[in-house]
């Protein structure tokens, strides 16, 4: 996709999470990434105040998937006025769990020598799609049958990649695995599996009409409240 | 390749979804 992009899970561009106005001059931009099986919060800190900033630290509130910093925030030198620094904070998913609204909401506290600042961000769920998420075919069929119809959610993605191969490859780079593929009456059907860091499995059926840029996505999950967020992540991956 | 019946099972699933 983007220039110089490495192959891997899709990473959205950084956006401003803490505006300087609310951070007494501290501006924080960030995004979430999954690289080599690990989750990162990629951050940029900018000092827009007139004084030097130092003594940075970060903490998360309890959240739906137990996301927590896996190491202290490494900003080792003070940040002079108008200076920026980038830092990649490794995360794990063994923190305290509390169901958030929305499910992918994360409350963050950052402190420096001036004050403590709080902000909320939402993370795309595909950062939690694990590398061993390809379900065995037999297990897929049994699970698909076993999950009741009322746990199935249906969505549409417009502006999909133009072929089932392109869709499958793009999704696989973000750990959405194609378990089987069929063509029925000219429609391409992809059966896919996703496993989240907390062990929840998602089963997906993607249906594409040749020549149509849209794709019908059906999701089956034993925890159906996650399906809308899985769909958002799939849509984000397919459109980028 | 061993025919384990799963190919056929996926075909039936896809057909049932297209023509419920």
mmCIF file of C-alpha atoms in Angstrom:
data_model
loop_
_atom_site.group_PDB
_atom_site.id
_atom_site.type_symbol
_atom_site.label_atom_id
_atom_site.label_comp_id
_atom_site.label_asym_id
_atom_site.label_seq_id
_atom_site.Cartn_x
_atom_site.Cartn_y
_atom_site.Cartn_z
ATOM 1 C CA UNK A 1 0.000 0.000 0.000
ATOM 2 C CA UNK A 2 1.960 3.074 1.211
ATOM 3 C CA UNK A 3 5.466 3.905 0.048
ATOM 4 C CA UNK A 4 8.164 1.995 1.833
ATOM 5 C CA UNK A 5 5.607 0.024 3.816
ATOM 6 C CA UNK A 6 6.882 -3.241 5.241
ATOM 7 C CA UNK A 7 4.740 -6.302 4.786
ATOM 8 C CA UNK A 8 2.602 -6.816 7.833
ATOM 9 C CA UNK A 9 -0.513 -5.796 9.643
ATOM 10 C CA UNK A 10 -2.065 -2.507 8.513
ATOM 11 C CA UNK A 11 -0.993 0.534 10.536
ATOM 12 C CA UNK A 12 -3.152 3.663 10.425
ATOM 13 C CA UNK A 13 -1.387 7.047 10.220
ATOM 14 C CA UNK A 14 -0.767 8.746 13.566
ATOM 15 C CA UNK A 15 -3.473 11.106 14.767
ATOM 16 C CA UNK A 16 -3.423 13.680 17.563
ATOM 17 C CA UNK A 17 -4.485 12.045 20.825
ATOM 18 C CA UNK A 18 -3.617 14.885 23.219
ATOM 19 C CA UNK A 19 -3.825 18.434 21.921
ATOM 20 C CA UNK A 20 -1.240 20.894 23.226
ATOM 21 C CA UNK A 21 -4.072 23.075 24.558
ATOM 22 C CA UNK A 22 -5.150 20.262 26.874
ATOM 23 C CA UNK A 23 -1.622 19.047 27.625
ATOM 24 C CA UNK A 24 -0.188 22.367 28.894
ATOM 25 C CA UNK A 25 1.947 22.397 25.752
ATOM 26 C CA UNK A 26 2.464 18.651 25.445
ATOM 27 C CA UNK A 27 1.080 17.269 22.182
ATOM 28 C CA UNK A 28 0.857 13.493 21.669
ATOM 29 C CA UNK A 29 0.117 11.800 18.360
ATOM 30 C CA UNK A 30 -0.104 8.075 18.027
ATOM 31 C CA UNK A 31 -1.226 4.908 16.341
ATOM 32 C CA UNK A 32 -1.302 1.186 17.107
ATOM 33 C CA UNK A 33 0.704 -1.455 15.278
ATOM 34 C CA UNK A 34 1.268 -5.195 15.328
ATOM 35 C CA UNK A 35 4.832 -6.199 14.347
ATOM 36 C CA UNK A 36 6.364 -9.674 14.576
ATOM 37 C CA UNK A 37 3.619 -10.906 16.846
ATOM 38 C CA UNK A 38 3.770 -8.003 19.282
ATOM 39 C CA UNK A 39 1.535 -4.967 19.798
ATOM 40 C CA UNK A 40 3.000 -1.465 19.905
ATOM 41 C CA UNK A 41 1.736 2.010 20.589
ATOM 42 C CA UNK A 42 3.756 4.233 18.257
ATOM 43 C CA UNK A 43 3.857 7.706 19.735
ATOM 44 C CA UNK A 44 5.187 11.141 18.917
ATOM 45 C CA UNK A 45 5.655 13.623 21.753
ATOM 46 C CA UNK A 46 5.994 17.306 20.849
ATOM 47 C CA UNK A 47 6.817 20.039 23.322
ATOM 48 C CA UNK A 48 4.824 23.149 22.364
ATOM 49 C CA UNK A 49 5.415 24.841 25.719
ATOM 50 C CA UNK A 50 8.126 27.375 26.579
ATOM 51 C CA UNK A 51 9.767 25.162 29.182
ATOM 52 C CA UNK A 52 11.679 21.907 29.020
ATOM 53 C CA UNK A 53 9.662 18.714 29.597
ATOM 54 C CA UNK A 54 11.047 15.656 31.392
ATOM 55 C CA UNK A 55 10.141 12.715 33.637
ATOM 56 C CA UNK A 56 7.633 11.141 31.259
ATOM 57 C CA UNK A 57 5.615 8.094 32.259
ATOM 58 C CA UNK A 58 2.508 6.372 30.908
ATOM 59 C CA UNK A 59 -0.253 4.264 32.433
ATOM 60 C CA UNK A 60 -3.444 2.662 31.079
ATOM 61 C CA UNK A 61 -6.757 2.186 32.799
ATOM 62 C CA UNK A 62 -8.159 -1.341 32.871
ATOM 63 C CA UNK A 63 -9.630 -2.195 29.482
ATOM 64 C CA UNK A 64 -11.550 -4.889 27.588
ATOM 65 C CA UNK A 65 -8.546 -6.873 26.325
ATOM 66 C CA UNK A 66 -6.049 -6.313 29.146
ATOM 67 C CA UNK A 67 -3.762 -4.053 27.104
ATOM 68 C CA UNK A 68 -0.924 -2.724 29.236
ATOM 69 C CA UNK A 69 2.539 -1.225 28.653
ATOM 70 C CA UNK A 70 5.098 -4.055 28.567
ATOM 71 C CA UNK A 71 7.936 -1.662 29.451
ATOM 72 C CA UNK A 72 8.322 1.846 30.852
ATOM 73 C CA UNK A 73 8.060 4.757 28.430
ATOM 74 C CA UNK A 74 11.599 5.406 27.143
ATOM 75 C CA UNK A 75 12.023 9.143 26.738
ATOM 76 C CA UNK A 76 15.452 9.402 28.246
ATOM 77 C CA UNK A 77 16.431 12.993 27.479
ATOM 78 C CA UNK A 78 14.415 16.119 28.353
ATOM 79 C CA UNK A 79 12.310 17.535 25.546
ATOM 80 C CA UNK A 80 13.213 21.144 24.697
ATOM 81 C CA UNK A 81 10.578 23.637 23.463
ATOM 82 C CA UNK A 82 9.550 22.903 19.836
ATOM 83 C CA UNK A 83 11.299 19.527 19.960
ATOM 84 C CA UNK A 84 9.616 16.218 19.009
ATOM 85 C CA UNK A 85 10.550 12.674 19.828
ATOM 86 C CA UNK A 86 9.166 9.365 18.604
ATOM 87 C CA UNK A 87 8.818 6.330 20.807
ATOM 88 C CA UNK A 88 7.428 2.867 20.242
ATOM 89 C CA UNK A 89 5.861 1.506 23.410
ATOM 90 C CA UNK A 90 5.583 -2.304 23.484
ATOM 91 C CA UNK A 91 2.273 -3.542 24.865
ATOM 92 C CA UNK A 92 1.086 -6.848 26.246
ATOM 93 C CA UNK A 93 -2.397 -8.175 26.899
ATOM 94 C CA UNK A 94 -1.952 -9.493 30.416
ATOM 95 C CA UNK A 95 -3.220 -6.390 32.210
ATOM 96 C CA UNK A 96 -6.447 -6.117 34.228
ATOM 97 C CA UNK A 97 -9.603 -6.621 32.209
ATOM 98 C CA UNK A 98 -12.697 -4.439 32.448
ATOM 99 C CA UNK A 99 -15.298 -4.210 29.710
ATOM 100 C CA UNK A 100 -15.168 -0.734 28.188
ATOM 101 C CA UNK A 101 -17.714 1.261 26.215
ATOM 102 C CA UNK A 102 -17.015 1.136 23.351
ATOM 103 C CA UNK A 103 -15.263 -2.220 23.653
ATOM 104 C CA UNK A 104 -12.038 -0.931 22.053
ATOM 105 C CA UNK A 105 -11.754 2.173 24.201
ATOM 106 C CA UNK A 106 -8.468 2.765 26.037
ATOM 107 C CA UNK A 107 -8.027 5.401 28.740
ATOM 108 C CA UNK A 108 -4.449 6.634 28.956
ATOM 109 C CA UNK A 109 -2.649 8.764 31.539
ATOM 110 C CA UNK A 110 0.668 10.447 30.682
ATOM 111 C CA UNK A 111 2.692 12.365 33.218
ATOM 112 C CA UNK A 112 5.648 14.692 32.849
ATOM 113 C CA UNK A 113 7.355 17.253 35.086
ATOM 114 C CA UNK A 114 4.440 19.673 34.549
ATOM 115 C CA UNK A 115 1.289 17.636 35.225
ATOM 116 C CA UNK A 116 -0.659 14.434 34.562
ATOM 117 C CA UNK A 117 -2.813 14.336 31.414
ATOM 118 C CA UNK A 118 -5.635 11.967 30.531
ATOM 119 C CA UNK A 119 -7.044 11.008 27.146
ATOM 120 C CA UNK A 120 -9.069 8.220 25.534
ATOM 121 C CA UNK A 121 -8.302 6.455 22.270
ATOM 122 C CA UNK A 122 -9.917 3.601 20.384
ATOM 123 C CA UNK A 123 -7.692 0.905 18.907
ATOM 124 C CA UNK A 124 -8.397 -1.149 15.779
ATOM 125 C CA UNK A 125 -9.056 -4.738 16.803
ATOM 126 C CA UNK A 126 -6.741 -6.236 14.180
ATOM 127 C CA UNK A 127 -3.777 -5.405 16.436
ATOM 128 C CA UNK A 128 -5.151 -8.269 18.574
ATOM 129 C CA UNK A 129 -5.379 -10.799 15.698
ATOM 130 C CA UNK A 130 -2.781 -13.455 16.504
ATOM 131 C CA UNK A 131 -0.457 -15.202 14.046
ATOM 132 C CA UNK A 132 -1.764 -18.711 14.827
ATOM 133 C CA UNK A 133 -5.342 -17.784 13.971
ATOM 134 C CA UNK A 134 -5.838 -20.222 11.116
ATOM 135 C CA UNK A 135 -8.461 -22.695 12.293
ATOM 136 C CA UNK A 136 -8.350 -26.332 11.158
ATOM 137 C CA UNK A 137 -10.932 -26.945 8.436
ATOM 138 C CA UNK A 138 -12.813 -29.592 10.373
ATOM 139 C CA UNK A 139 -12.942 -27.381 13.446
ATOM 140 C CA UNK A 140 -14.133 -24.469 11.298
ATOM 141 C CA UNK A 141 -17.056 -26.458 9.892
ATOM 142 C CA UNK A 142 -18.050 -27.780 13.309
ATOM 143 C CA UNK A 143 -17.774 -24.354 14.942
ATOM 144 C CA UNK A 144 -19.690 -22.629 12.137
ATOM 145 C CA UNK A 145 -22.512 -25.119 12.596
ATOM 146 C CA UNK A 146 -22.404 -24.893 16.364
ATOM 147 C CA UNK A 147 -22.625 -21.100 16.656
ATOM 148 C CA UNK A 148 -26.326 -20.180 16.538
ATOM 149 C CA UNK A 149 -27.691 -18.052 13.710
ATOM 150 C CA UNK A 150 -28.582 -15.233 16.094
ATOM 151 C CA UNK A 151 -24.831 -14.819 16.698
ATOM 152 C CA UNK A 152 -24.263 -14.055 13.017
ATOM 153 C CA UNK A 153 -23.744 -10.422 12.004
ATOM 154 C CA UNK A 154 -23.728 -9.175 8.430
ATOM 155 C CA UNK A 155 -21.951 -6.151 7.004
ATOM 156 C CA UNK A 156 -20.952 -4.702 3.643
ATOM 157 C CA UNK A 157 -17.535 -3.376 2.685
ATOM 158 C CA UNK A 158 -17.527 -1.041 -0.298
ATOM 159 C CA UNK A 159 -14.406 -0.394 -2.378
ATOM 160 C CA UNK A 160 -12.840 -3.809 -1.787
ATOM 161 C CA UNK A 161 -9.729 -5.008 -3.621
ATOM 162 C CA UNK A 162 -10.815 -6.306 -7.032
ATOM 163 C CA UNK A 163 -10.234 -10.068 -6.675
ATOM 164 C CA UNK A 164 -10.625 -12.801 -4.054
ATOM 165 C CA UNK A 165 -6.849 -13.359 -4.191
ATOM 166 C CA UNK A 166 -6.169 -9.708 -3.445
ATOM 167 C CA UNK A 167 -8.709 -9.751 -0.599
ATOM 168 C CA UNK A 168 -7.284 -12.949 0.853
ATOM 169 C CA UNK A 169 -3.669 -11.728 0.662
ATOM 170 C CA UNK A 170 -4.442 -8.368 2.175
ATOM 171 C CA UNK A 171 -6.340 -9.919 5.069
ATOM 172 C CA UNK A 172 -3.710 -12.587 5.672
ATOM 173 C CA UNK A 173 -1.089 -9.855 6.173
ATOM 174 C CA UNK A 174 -3.232 -8.781 9.153
ATOM 175 C CA UNK A 175 -3.735 -12.341 10.470
ATOM 176 C CA UNK A 176 -7.160 -12.973 8.919
ATOM 177 C CA UNK A 177 -6.649 -16.438 7.443
ATOM 178 C CA UNK A 178 -8.454 -18.070 4.536
ATOM 179 C CA UNK A 179 -9.513 -21.578 5.557
ATOM 180 C CA UNK A 180 -11.422 -22.427 2.360
ATOM 181 C CA UNK A 181 -12.535 -20.800 -0.850
ATOM 182 C CA UNK A 182 -15.433 -21.730 -3.128
ATOM 183 C CA UNK A 183 -17.141 -20.317 -6.200
ATOM 184 C CA UNK A 184 -20.900 -20.841 -6.309
ATOM 185 C CA UNK A 185 -23.004 -19.484 -9.169
ATOM 186 C CA UNK A 186 -20.258 -17.019 -10.035
ATOM 187 C CA UNK A 187 -19.917 -15.704 -6.476
ATOM 188 C CA UNK A 188 -16.584 -16.090 -4.718
ATOM 189 C CA UNK A 189 -16.897 -17.186 -1.101
ATOM 190 C CA UNK A 190 -13.989 -16.998 1.320
ATOM 191 C CA UNK A 191 -14.193 -18.770 4.688
ATOM 192 C CA UNK A 192 -11.832 -17.182 7.151
ATOM 193 C CA UNK A 193 -10.788 -17.387 10.757
ATOM 194 C CA UNK A 194 -9.413 -14.912 13.273
ATOM 195 C CA UNK A 195 -8.148 -15.562 16.779
ATOM 196 C CA UNK A 196 -7.909 -12.727 19.284
ATOM 197 C CA UNK A 197 -5.204 -12.436 21.938
ATOM 198 C CA UNK A 198 -7.741 -13.454 24.603
ATOM 199 C CA UNK A 199 -8.526 -16.704 22.764
ATOM 200 C CA UNK A 200 -11.839 -15.617 21.208
ATOM 201 C CA UNK A 201 -12.323 -17.032 17.691
ATOM 202 C CA UNK A 202 -14.131 -15.256 14.872
ATOM 203 C CA UNK A 203 -15.385 -17.071 11.793
ATOM 204 C CA UNK A 204 -16.003 -15.024 8.675
ATOM 205 C CA UNK A 205 -17.578 -15.576 5.306
ATOM 206 C CA UNK A 206 -16.733 -13.036 2.606
ATOM 207 C CA UNK A 207 -18.862 -13.065 -0.505
ATOM 208 C CA UNK A 208 -17.823 -11.247 -3.651
ATOM 209 C CA UNK A 209 -19.579 -10.792 -6.992
ATOM 210 C CA UNK A 210 -17.157 -10.574 -9.920
ATOM 211 C CA UNK A 211 -16.943 -6.994 -11.158
ATOM 212 C CA UNK A 212 -18.567 -5.595 -8.020
ATOM 213 C CA UNK A 213 -16.394 -3.503 -5.696
ATOM 214 C CA UNK A 214 -18.383 -4.449 -2.626
ATOM 215 C CA UNK A 215 -18.048 -7.471 -0.423
ATOM 216 C CA UNK A 216 -20.609 -9.040 1.951
ATOM 217 C CA UNK A 217 -19.100 -10.030 5.283
ATOM 218 C CA UNK A 218 -20.816 -12.436 7.674
ATOM 219 C CA UNK A 219 -19.259 -12.895 11.090
ATOM 220 C CA UNK A 220 -19.963 -15.672 13.551
ATOM 221 C CA UNK A 221 -18.672 -15.521 17.086
ATOM 222 C CA UNK A 222 -19.583 -16.947 20.470
ATOM 223 C CA UNK A 223 -19.111 -13.409 21.843
ATOM 224 C CA UNK A 224 -21.175 -11.510 19.231
ATOM 225 C CA UNK A 225 -20.629 -8.115 20.877
ATOM 226 C CA UNK A 226 -17.126 -8.080 19.366
ATOM 227 C CA UNK A 227 -18.388 -8.574 15.780
ATOM 228 C CA UNK A 228 -18.971 -4.868 14.921
ATOM 229 C CA UNK A 229 -15.404 -4.084 16.005
ATOM 230 C CA UNK A 230 -14.012 -7.007 14.005
ATOM 231 C CA UNK A 231 -15.927 -5.719 11.015
ATOM 232 C CA UNK A 232 -14.446 -2.217 11.491
ATOM 233 C CA UNK A 233 -10.968 -3.755 11.551
ATOM 234 C CA UNK A 234 -11.595 -5.884 8.436
ATOM 235 C CA UNK A 235 -12.975 -2.844 6.628
ATOM 236 C CA UNK A 236 -9.954 -0.758 7.626
ATOM 237 C CA UNK A 237 -7.555 -3.446 6.394
ATOM 238 C CA UNK A 238 -9.407 -3.966 3.103
ATOM 239 C CA UNK A 239 -9.624 -0.260 2.306
ATOM 240 C CA UNK A 240 -5.957 0.490 2.950
ATOM 241 C CA UNK B 1 -4.209 -35.896 -1.320
ATOM 242 C CA UNK B 2 -6.518 -37.748 1.044
ATOM 243 C CA UNK B 3 -10.168 -36.981 0.510
ATOM 244 C CA UNK B 4 -11.282 -36.355 4.064
ATOM 245 C CA UNK B 5 -14.744 -35.179 3.033
ATOM 246 C CA UNK B 6 -13.985 -31.628 4.107
ATOM 247 C CA UNK B 7 -13.734 -30.281 0.550
ATOM 248 C CA UNK B 8 -17.211 -31.526 -0.081
ATOM 249 C CA UNK B 9 -18.435 -30.169 3.258
ATOM 250 C CA UNK B 10 -17.181 -26.657 2.402
ATOM 251 C CA UNK B 11 -18.865 -26.895 -1.009
ATOM 252 C CA UNK B 12 -22.144 -27.807 0.695
ATOM 253 C CA UNK B 13 -21.743 -24.921 3.150
ATOM 254 C CA UNK B 14 -21.094 -22.422 0.338
ATOM 255 C CA UNK B 15 -24.052 -23.736 -1.653
ATOM 256 C CA UNK B 16 -26.365 -23.617 1.340
ATOM 257 C CA UNK B 17 -25.374 -20.010 1.935
ATOM 258 C CA UNK B 18 -25.964 -19.017 -1.674
ATOM 259 C CA UNK B 19 -29.278 -20.884 -1.972
ATOM 260 C CA UNK B 20 -30.643 -21.078 1.541
#
